[in-house]
């Protein structure tokens, strides 16, 4: 049985008195339970992207109708960023580390979101990466380039680690993503303890790695299971609540290998829909927690009710 609670957590800046003009910052946290584990989706903020970055490689004739369906006619996308926290048996496990301070001004709020639920970076026991893109990895170092989660083990899929640490990647990835390669290598090298895992490994009790390659060469999702209760942390294998669901087989400009990304997305959609498994998508709205439901001409995202 899955319980959910959607909470809005307000917090004042430290040391500020409440006045009519004091901005009240709000962090959203969405929670559910898988067996005895508590799963919380924490907001790291959002990204600001040109719409063409995602939509340009898609079939252009059918696109306007679908964009209108989702109210996406503008030039800019503002996807949320949802970091998953799993709390179980004394562990505080983070899936991805957010953007940190040096990617986009609208993101990098994870530490504040943790603070709002009474945790500090020192409380994190494991950081598990879906992949090495900036909005998932760059938050792992602090302002002094030391590991932010000082007491944590860091884990990443072996294929993904090898890709970003390969000196050839920066030359092969394309000019628009060259900074991703430099930034990923620098951060992964700065982590003194970086453990790797393979597809199918039980990386932590009740957490299995599921290869979902394509968005990046070694992208991983994570199946959290206790008894009949399960949840899939899909990362960016399902990258949005609109076209990824309506046309999962279409190529997305967000995927580094578009054919493999589409194949993975279709497979994941079929499985999540048929098993009605709860999912958390990193860039999906409302905390990104919900279900995949088959629709007439594709699928739809159904957020968990609070
Ligand atoms: Zn992302």
JSON list of N, CA and C and ligand atoms in Angstrom, two decimals, residues 47 81 131 133 135-136 215 236 282-283, ligand 1:
[
{"chain": "A", "resi": 47, "resn": "UNK", "atom": "N", "xyz": [15.21, 24.15, -14.11]},
{"chain": "A", "resi": 47, "resn": "UNK", "atom": "CA", "xyz": [16.11, 24.57, -15.18]},
{"chain": "A", "resi": 47, "resn": "UNK", "atom": "C", "xyz": [15.38, 25.51, -16.14]},
{"chain": "A", "resi": 81, "resn": "UNK", "atom": "N", "xyz": [13.37, 20.11, -10.98]},
{"chain": "A", "resi": 81, "resn": "UNK", "atom": "CA", "xyz": [14.43, 19.14, -10.67]},
{"chain": "A", "resi": 81, "resn": "UNK", "atom": "C", "xyz": [14.10, 18.50, -9.33]},
{"chain": "A", "resi": 131, "resn": "UNK", "atom": "N", "xyz": [23.08, 9.55, -13.54]},
{"chain": "A", "resi": 131, "resn": "UNK", "atom": "CA", "xyz": [24.01, 9.86, -14.65]},
{"chain": "A", "resi": 131, "resn": "UNK", "atom": "C", "xyz": [24.80, 11.12, -14.34]},
{"chain": "A", "resi": 133, "resn": "UNK", "atom": "N", "xyz": [25.11, 14.19, -15.89]},
{"chain": "A", "resi": 133, "resn": "UNK", "atom": "CA", "xyz": [24.79, 15.54, -16.38]},
{"chain": "A", "resi": 133, "resn": "UNK", "atom": "C", "xyz": [24.83, 16.56, -15.24]},
{"chain": "A", "resi": 135, "resn": "UNK", "atom": "N", "xyz": [22.92, 18.87, -13.92]},
{"chain": "A", "resi": 135, "resn": "UNK", "atom": "CA", "xyz": [21.81, 19.07, -12.97]},
{"chain": "A", "resi": 135, "resn": "UNK", "atom": "C", "xyz": [21.64, 17.90, -12.02]},
{"chain": "A", "resi": 136, "resn": "UNK", "atom": "N", "xyz": [22.44, 16.83, -12.22]},
{"chain": "A", "resi": 136, "resn": "UNK", "atom": "CA", "xyz": [22.37, 15.65, -11.34]},
{"chain": "A", "resi": 136, "resn": "UNK", "atom": "C", "xyz": [23.65, 15.46, -10.53]},
{"chain": "A", "resi": 215, "resn": "UNK", "atom": "N", "xyz": [19.82, 8.19, -22.64]},
{"chain": "A", "resi": 215, "resn": "UNK", "atom": "CA", "xyz": [19.92, 9.61, -22.28]},
{"chain": "A", "resi": 215, "resn": "UNK", "atom": "C", "xyz": [21.39, 9.99, -22.13]},
{"chain": "A", "resi": 236, "resn": "UNK", "atom": "N", "xyz": [16.40, 10.61, -15.79]},
{"chain": "A", "resi": 236, "resn": "UNK", "atom": "CA", "xyz": [16.01, 11.28, -17.03]},
{"chain": "A", "resi": 236, "resn": "UNK", "atom": "C", "xyz": [15.66, 10.29, -18.14]},
{"chain": "A", "resi": 282, "resn": "UNK", "atom": "N", "xyz": [12.91, 12.80, -12.56]},
{"chain": "A", "resi": 282, "resn": "UNK", "atom": "CA", "xyz": [13.70, 13.94, -12.06]},
{"chain": "A", "resi": 282, "resn": "UNK", "atom": "C", "xyz": [13.15, 15.27, -12.55]},
{"chain": "A", "resi": 283, "resn": "UNK", "atom": "N", "xyz": [12.59, 15.29, -13.77]},
{"chain": "A", "resi": 283, "resn": "UNK", "atom": "CA", "xyz": [12.12, 16.57, -14.33]},
{"chain": "A", "resi": 283, "resn": "UNK", "atom": "C", "xyz": [10.61, 16.62, -14.49]},
{"chain": "B", "resi": 1, "resn": "LIG", "atom": "ZN1", "xyz": [18.39, 16.13, -15.92]}
]
